[in-house]
């Protein structure tokens, strides 16, 4: 599904590039130059983020996750789940089946909800990149607020599901 | 010199840690490197069309039309456009940031950019079916409804907390990025 969407994006990019090229060759070249410049600009941070996530993932296995956020882990389990969500950079597509598996094995609904929310909304390792685009204050505020709201939402989802 | 250090210190630090671990714990480190290698390819694959589209947006979308649709005076209509733009895209946060950059550069209102960013990260219509199939209907829709409220709350709160100087700094910064 994720890759389907990526292929869709490629389709859009190719069509737009073609249309742009037909309309104005110079502008199209300029746009590609800009794309390249942007790419080179964020590359060092990307490489660093990937290595950092690799470091974390090599040590945090699914079994570990399963052990620490069980159904009876309560607020402490939610805290751990939220921190895991905030620091990991797993594609949601991978996270959903893992979350389903965890639920089957007795993980709590609130813990899973907070994990998914922080996973998608809070990016601790991508924060340096976010600061690059949004400046410090907005980027940090966005992450802190997302983190807090993830908790509120998870408690509500947990209550609804009970 | 300071500029170079500022740009590369994070990468240098992470590379140093990885090198140290390669010596201390080569077995786990191989897992790390394999993960990073596989993901570099994934990330590049995903980012290429995003950057191409952002480059094209930068060249073709005029500042005037962006301001009209999502600028400071675009009101509720601008917010709805930003929200809709967000919920139909399903790319990770890191790939959304360049798009947010070009929106800012073209004069989109900051709260609208935040709406787009947060909505796109947390509410993904293309992924809803998938979430339902793995986590169930109730779970998915409880999260979906709550997320819409949360996204709006976050955008409004940050917009209120940023001073005029903060906002100007964000726009100036976006100008330099692309």
Short mmCIF file of C-alpha atoms in Angstrom, two decimals:
data_model
loop_
_atom_site.label_atom_id
_atom_site.label_comp_id
_atom_site.label_asym_id
_atom_site.label_seq_id
_atom_site.Cartn_x
_atom_site.Cartn_y
_atom_site.Cartn_z
CA UNK A 1 0.00 0.00 0.00
CA UNK A 2 2.77 2.40 0.90
CA UNK A 3 4.67 1.45 -2.22
CA UNK A 4 1.47 1.79 -4.25
CA UNK A 5 1.26 5.35 -3.04
CA UNK A 6 4.91 5.93 -3.89
CA UNK A 7 4.37 4.67 -7.42
CA UNK A 8 1.38 6.97 -7.63
CA UNK A 9 3.66 9.85 -6.59
CA UNK A 10 6.12 8.87 -9.32
CA UNK A 11 3.29 8.92 -11.82
CA UNK A 12 2.27 12.41 -10.69
CA UNK A 13 5.88 13.62 -10.76
CA UNK A 14 6.44 12.29 -14.28
CA UNK A 15 3.18 13.78 -15.63
CA UNK A 16 3.88 17.16 -14.03
CA UNK A 17 7.47 17.14 -15.28
CA UNK A 18 6.25 16.34 -18.81
CA UNK A 19 3.64 19.08 -18.76
CA UNK A 20 6.13 21.54 -17.34
CA UNK A 21 8.75 20.60 -19.94
CA UNK A 22 6.30 21.10 -22.76
CA UNK A 23 5.31 24.50 -21.47
CA UNK A 24 8.70 25.91 -20.58
CA UNK A 25 11.97 24.02 -20.89
CA UNK A 26 14.07 26.50 -18.91
CA UNK A 27 11.69 26.67 -15.98
CA UNK A 28 11.67 22.87 -15.79
CA UNK A 29 15.45 22.69 -15.68
CA UNK A 30 15.39 25.35 -12.99
CA UNK A 31 12.90 23.33 -10.94
CA UNK A 32 15.09 20.23 -11.17
CA UNK A 33 18.10 22.26 -10.10
CA UNK A 34 16.14 23.48 -7.09
CA UNK A 35 15.05 19.93 -6.26
CA UNK A 36 18.68 18.80 -6.38
CA UNK A 37 19.84 21.69 -4.20
CA UNK A 38 17.21 20.85 -1.60
CA UNK A 39 18.20 17.23 -1.69
CA UNK A 40 21.90 17.94 -1.10
CA UNK A 41 20.87 20.29 1.68
CA UNK A 42 19.09 17.64 3.75
CA UNK A 43 21.28 14.68 2.84
CA UNK A 44 23.77 14.81 5.75
CA UNK A 45 20.92 14.95 8.25
CA UNK A 46 19.17 12.06 6.55
CA UNK A 47 22.20 9.83 6.63
CA UNK A 48 22.68 10.62 10.33
CA UNK A 49 19.02 9.92 11.14
CA UNK A 50 19.11 6.57 9.35
CA UNK A 51 22.22 5.45 11.17
CA UNK A 52 20.76 6.55 14.49
CA UNK A 53 17.49 4.70 13.92
CA UNK A 54 19.49 1.65 12.88
CA UNK A 55 21.36 1.83 16.17
CA UNK A 56 18.10 1.89 18.11
CA UNK A 57 16.31 -0.78 16.12
CA UNK A 58 19.21 -3.20 16.31
CA UNK A 59 18.76 -3.13 20.07
CA UNK A 60 15.01 -2.80 20.46
CA UNK A 61 13.40 -5.97 19.16
CA UNK A 62 9.65 -6.61 18.85
CA UNK A 63 9.98 -9.06 21.77
CA UNK A 64 11.29 -6.27 23.98
CA UNK A 65 8.37 -4.05 22.99
CA UNK A 66 5.95 -6.84 23.75
CA UNK A 67 7.47 -7.35 27.19
CA UNK A 68 7.31 -3.75 28.36
CA UNK A 69 3.89 -2.58 27.13
CA UNK A 70 1.64 -5.43 28.19
CA UNK A 71 -2.03 -4.90 29.06
CA UNK A 72 -1.34 -4.44 32.77
CA UNK A 73 1.51 -1.99 32.29
CA UNK A 74 -0.83 1.00 32.87
CA UNK A 75 0.50 4.54 32.74
CA UNK A 76 4.09 3.34 32.92
CA UNK A 77 3.46 1.15 29.89
CA UNK A 78 1.90 4.08 28.08
CA UNK A 79 4.90 6.24 28.91
CA UNK A 80 7.25 3.62 27.53
CA UNK A 81 5.05 3.05 24.48
CA UNK A 82 4.94 6.77 23.77
CA UNK A 83 8.70 7.13 24.11
CA UNK A 84 9.21 4.17 21.77
CA UNK A 85 6.81 5.75 19.31
CA UNK A 86 8.53 9.11 19.54
CA UNK A 87 12.04 7.83 18.91
CA UNK A 88 11.40 5.11 16.35
CA UNK A 89 10.95 5.77 12.69
CA UNK A 90 9.09 2.70 11.52
CA UNK A 91 6.75 3.03 8.56
CA UNK A 92 3.11 2.95 9.75
CA UNK A 93 2.55 0.07 7.38
CA UNK A 94 4.95 -2.01 9.42
CA UNK A 95 3.59 -0.63 12.68
CA UNK A 96 -0.07 -1.58 12.12
CA UNK A 97 0.48 -5.35 11.82
CA UNK A 98 2.97 -5.24 14.71
CA UNK A 99 0.40 -3.33 16.78
CA UNK A 100 -2.29 -5.87 15.89
CA UNK A 101 0.05 -8.67 16.92
CA UNK A 102 0.82 -6.94 20.21
CA UNK A 103 -2.88 -6.46 20.92
CA UNK A 104 -3.49 -10.17 20.33
CA UNK A 105 -0.69 -10.97 22.74
CA UNK A 106 -2.21 -8.93 25.50
CA UNK A 107 -0.85 -5.43 25.04
CA UNK A 108 -3.24 -2.71 26.19
CA UNK A 109 -5.38 -0.70 23.74
CA UNK A 110 -4.34 2.64 25.25
CA UNK A 111 -0.67 1.66 25.04
CA UNK A 112 -1.01 0.72 21.38
CA UNK A 113 -2.99 3.86 20.56
CA UNK A 114 -0.38 6.09 22.16
CA UNK A 115 2.35 4.18 20.34
CA UNK A 116 0.75 4.69 16.91
CA UNK A 117 -0.05 8.35 17.56
CA UNK A 118 3.44 9.23 18.74
CA UNK A 119 4.95 7.15 15.97
CA UNK A 120 3.21 9.19 13.30
CA UNK A 121 3.11 12.63 14.93
CA UNK A 122 6.22 12.90 17.10
CA UNK A 123 9.61 12.56 15.47
CA UNK A 124 12.42 12.82 17.95
CA UNK A 125 15.13 11.73 15.54
CA UNK A 126 13.77 13.85 12.71
CA UNK A 127 13.57 16.92 14.96
CA UNK A 128 16.83 18.42 13.62
CA UNK A 129 15.33 18.25 10.14
CA UNK A 130 12.06 19.72 11.28
CA UNK A 131 13.89 22.62 12.93
CA UNK A 132 15.56 23.26 9.61
CA UNK A 133 12.18 23.85 7.99
CA UNK A 134 10.06 25.28 10.82
CA UNK A 135 12.67 26.93 13.07
CA UNK A 136 13.22 25.83 16.65
CA UNK A 137 10.16 27.16 18.45
CA UNK A 138 7.47 25.90 16.07
CA UNK A 139 9.14 22.52 15.59
CA UNK A 140 9.56 21.85 19.31
CA UNK A 141 6.06 23.10 20.11
CA UNK A 142 4.59 20.88 17.42
CA UNK A 143 6.31 17.81 18.81
CA UNK A 144 5.56 18.55 22.46
CA UNK A 145 1.88 19.27 21.76
CA UNK A 146 1.56 16.18 19.57
CA UNK A 147 3.07 14.13 22.36
CA UNK A 148 0.66 15.45 24.99
CA UNK A 149 -2.38 15.10 22.74
CA UNK A 150 -1.37 11.55 21.86
CA UNK A 151 -1.80 10.69 25.54
CA UNK A 152 -5.21 12.31 25.81
CA UNK A 153 -6.42 10.59 22.64
CA UNK A 154 -5.06 7.21 23.71
CA UNK A 155 -6.86 7.35 27.06
CA UNK A 156 -10.11 8.18 25.27
CA UNK A 157 -9.63 5.44 22.66
CA UNK A 158 -8.82 3.02 25.48
CA UNK A 159 -12.01 4.01 27.31
CA UNK A 160 -14.14 3.65 24.17
CA UNK A 161 -12.77 0.19 23.45
CA UNK A 162 -13.22 -1.15 26.98
CA UNK B 1 34.31 26.59 8.99
CA UNK B 2 31.69 27.09 11.70
CA UNK B 3 29.03 26.64 9.03
CA UNK B 4 30.48 23.28 8.04
CA UNK B 5 30.69 22.12 11.66
CA UNK B 6 27.12 23.24 12.22
CA UNK B 7 25.96 21.28 9.21
CA UNK B 8 27.83 18.07 9.86
CA UNK B 9 28.24 17.69 13.64
CA UNK B 10 25.18 15.47 13.98
CA UNK B 11 26.29 13.18 11.17
CA UNK B 12 29.86 13.12 12.49
CA UNK B 13 28.68 12.21 15.99
CA UNK B 14 26.46 9.38 14.76
CA UNK B 15 29.18 8.04 12.45
CA UNK B 16 31.65 8.12 15.36
CA UNK B 17 29.26 6.15 17.60
CA UNK B 18 28.69 3.63 14.83
CA UNK B 19 32.40 3.21 14.22
CA UNK B 20 33.03 2.69 17.93
CA UNK B 21 30.29 0.04 18.07
CA UNK B 22 31.68 -1.65 14.99
CA UNK B 23 34.79 -2.38 17.03
CA UNK B 24 33.08 -3.17 20.35
CA UNK B 25 30.01 -5.07 19.12
CA UNK B 26 30.41 -5.94 15.44
CA UNK B 27 27.47 -8.37 15.41
CA UNK B 28 24.78 -5.87 16.43
CA UNK B 29 26.44 -3.17 14.37
CA UNK B 30 25.99 -5.25 11.21
CA UNK B 31 22.25 -5.23 11.91
CA UNK B 32 22.39 -1.45 12.21
CA UNK B 33 24.30 -1.00 8.98
CA UNK B 34 22.07 -3.40 7.10
CA UNK B 35 19.01 -1.51 8.31
CA UNK B 36 20.52 1.86 7.40
CA UNK B 37 21.60 0.61 3.97
CA UNK B 38 18.22 -0.85 3.11
CA UNK B 39 16.46 2.28 4.31
CA UNK B 40 18.71 4.69 2.43
CA UNK B 41 17.36 3.06 -0.72
CA UNK B 42 13.77 3.23 0.56
CA UNK B 43 14.07 6.85 1.59
CA UNK B 44 15.68 7.93 -1.68
CA UNK B 45 13.01 6.04 -3.58
CA UNK B 46 10.28 7.84 -1.68
CA UNK B 47 11.88 11.28 -1.66
CA UNK B 48 12.77 11.55 -5.34
CA UNK B 49 9.21 12.26 -6.56
CA UNK B 50 8.55 14.47 -3.53
CA UNK B 51 11.53 16.68 -4.29
CA UNK B 52 10.67 16.81 -7.99
CA UNK B 53 7.13 17.92 -7.16
CA UNK B 54 8.37 20.49 -4.64
CA UNK B 55 10.81 21.88 -7.24
CA UNK B 56 7.99 22.17 -9.77
CA UNK B 57 5.68 23.78 -7.22
CA UNK B 58 8.37 26.33 -6.46
CA UNK B 59 8.76 27.28 -10.11
CA UNK B 60 5.12 27.21 -11.23
CA UNK B 61 2.95 28.22 -8.29
CA UNK B 62 2.84 31.96 -7.98
CA UNK B 63 3.08 33.61 -4.61
CA UNK B 64 -0.16 35.44 -5.32
CA UNK B 65 -2.26 32.32 -5.82
CA UNK B 66 -0.77 30.58 -2.78
CA UNK B 67 -1.53 33.62 -0.64
CA UNK B 68 -5.04 33.67 -2.04
CA UNK B 69 -5.68 30.00 -1.21
CA UNK B 70 -3.72 29.47 1.99
CA UNK B 71 -2.38 32.88 3.01
CA UNK B 72 -2.95 34.91 6.15
CA UNK B 73 -6.38 36.12 5.02
CA UNK B 74 -7.58 32.83 3.54
CA UNK B 75 -9.63 32.12 6.66
CA UNK B 76 -11.67 28.94 7.03
CA UNK B 77 -11.40 28.16 3.31
CA UNK B 78 -7.60 28.14 3.56
CA UNK B 79 -7.72 25.86 6.59
CA UNK B 80 -10.02 23.43 4.81
CA UNK B 81 -7.75 23.38 1.75
CA UNK B 82 -4.73 22.70 3.97
CA UNK B 83 -6.54 19.96 5.89
CA UNK B 84 -7.78 18.23 2.72
CA UNK B 85 -4.36 18.49 1.13
CA UNK B 86 -2.98 16.81 4.22
CA UNK B 87 -5.38 13.91 4.64
CA UNK B 88 -5.02 12.60 1.08
CA UNK B 89 -1.23 12.34 1.22
CA UNK B 90 0.33 9.34 2.88
CA UNK B 91 4.04 10.02 3.11
CA UNK B 92 6.12 10.01 6.29
CA UNK B 93 6.77 13.21 8.22
CA UNK B 94 10.32 13.60 6.94
CA UNK B 95 9.09 13.66 3.34
CA UNK B 96 6.42 16.22 4.20
CA UNK B 97 8.86 18.78 5.53
CA UNK B 98 10.16 19.90 2.10
CA UNK B 99 6.54 20.41 1.01
CA UNK B 100 5.88 22.46 4.15
CA UNK B 101 8.99 24.48 3.24
CA UNK B 102 7.71 25.39 -0.21
CA UNK B 103 4.25 26.25 1.18
CA UNK B 104 5.89 28.66 3.63
CA UNK B 105 8.11 30.14 0.95
CA UNK B 106 5.09 30.92 -1.18
CA UNK B 107 3.39 32.76 1.66
CA UNK B 108 1.00 30.21 3.08
CA UNK B 109 -0.23 30.96 6.59
CA UNK B 110 1.82 29.16 9.26
CA UNK B 111 -1.23 27.61 10.94
CA UNK B 112 -2.28 26.23 7.55
CA UNK B 113 1.14 24.70 6.99
CA UNK B 114 0.90 23.10 10.44
CA UNK B 115 -2.58 21.82 9.63
CA UNK B 116 -1.25 20.25 6.46
CA UNK B 117 1.77 18.77 8.22
CA UNK B 118 -0.07 17.30 11.20
CA UNK B 119 -3.06 16.10 9.20
CA UNK B 120 -0.84 14.38 6.72
CA UNK B 121 1.19 12.69 9.45
CA UNK B 122 -1.72 11.46 11.55
CA UNK B 123 -4.78 11.17 9.31
CA UNK B 124 -4.13 9.19 6.19
CA UNK B 125 -7.16 8.35 4.14
CA UNK B 126 -5.19 6.02 1.82
CA UNK B 127 -4.18 4.02 4.91
CA UNK B 128 -7.55 3.91 6.69
CA UNK B 129 -8.60 0.60 5.14
CA UNK B 130 -5.34 -0.92 6.14
CA UNK B 131 -5.69 0.29 9.71
CA UNK B 132 -9.24 -1.08 9.88
CA UNK B 133 -8.11 -4.47 8.64
CA UNK B 134 -5.35 -4.76 11.23
CA UNK B 135 -6.76 -2.89 14.23
CA UNK B 136 -10.50 -2.90 13.70
CA UNK B 137 -13.23 -0.43 12.80
CA UNK B 138 -13.85 1.05 16.24
CA UNK B 139 -10.19 1.65 17.04
CA UNK B 140 -9.58 3.26 13.66
CA UNK B 141 -12.55 5.60 13.75
CA UNK B 142 -12.09 6.61 17.37
CA UNK B 143 -8.54 7.62 16.45
CA UNK B 144 -9.63 9.26 13.21
CA UNK B 145 -12.20 11.52 14.89
CA UNK B 146 -9.91 12.46 17.75
CA UNK B 147 -7.02 13.15 15.39
CA UNK B 148 -8.99 15.70 13.40
CA UNK B 149 -9.70 17.65 16.59
CA UNK B 150 -6.11 17.31 17.77
CA UNK B 151 -4.64 18.50 14.48
CA UNK B 152 -6.81 21.62 14.52
CA UNK B 153 -5.99 22.27 18.19
CA UNK B 154 -2.24 21.97 17.57
CA UNK B 155 -2.31 24.36 14.61
CA UNK B 156 -4.35 26.94 16.52
CA UNK B 157 -2.26 26.71 19.71
CA UNK B 158 1.09 27.05 17.92
CA UNK B 159 -0.23 29.92 15.83
CA UNK B 160 -1.20 31.73 19.07
CA UNK B 161 2.12 31.00 20.77
CA UNK B 162 4.35 32.24 17.95
CA UNK B 163 5.18 35.93 18.12
CA UNK B 164 5.32 38.11 15.01
CA UNK B 165 9.12 37.91 15.13
CA UNK B 166 8.99 34.11 15.30
CA UNK B 167 6.75 34.04 12.26
CA UNK B 168 8.95 36.40 10.30
CA UNK B 169 11.97 34.24 11.15
CA UNK B 170 10.15 31.15 9.84
CA UNK B 171 9.32 32.86 6.54
CA UNK B 172 12.87 34.21 6.16
CA UNK B 173 14.22 30.75 6.82
CA UNK B 174 11.92 29.17 4.23
CA UNK B 175 13.17 31.69 1.69
CA UNK B 176 16.71 30.36 2.12
CA UNK B 177 15.81 26.66 1.95
CA UNK B 178 14.90 26.21 -1.68
#
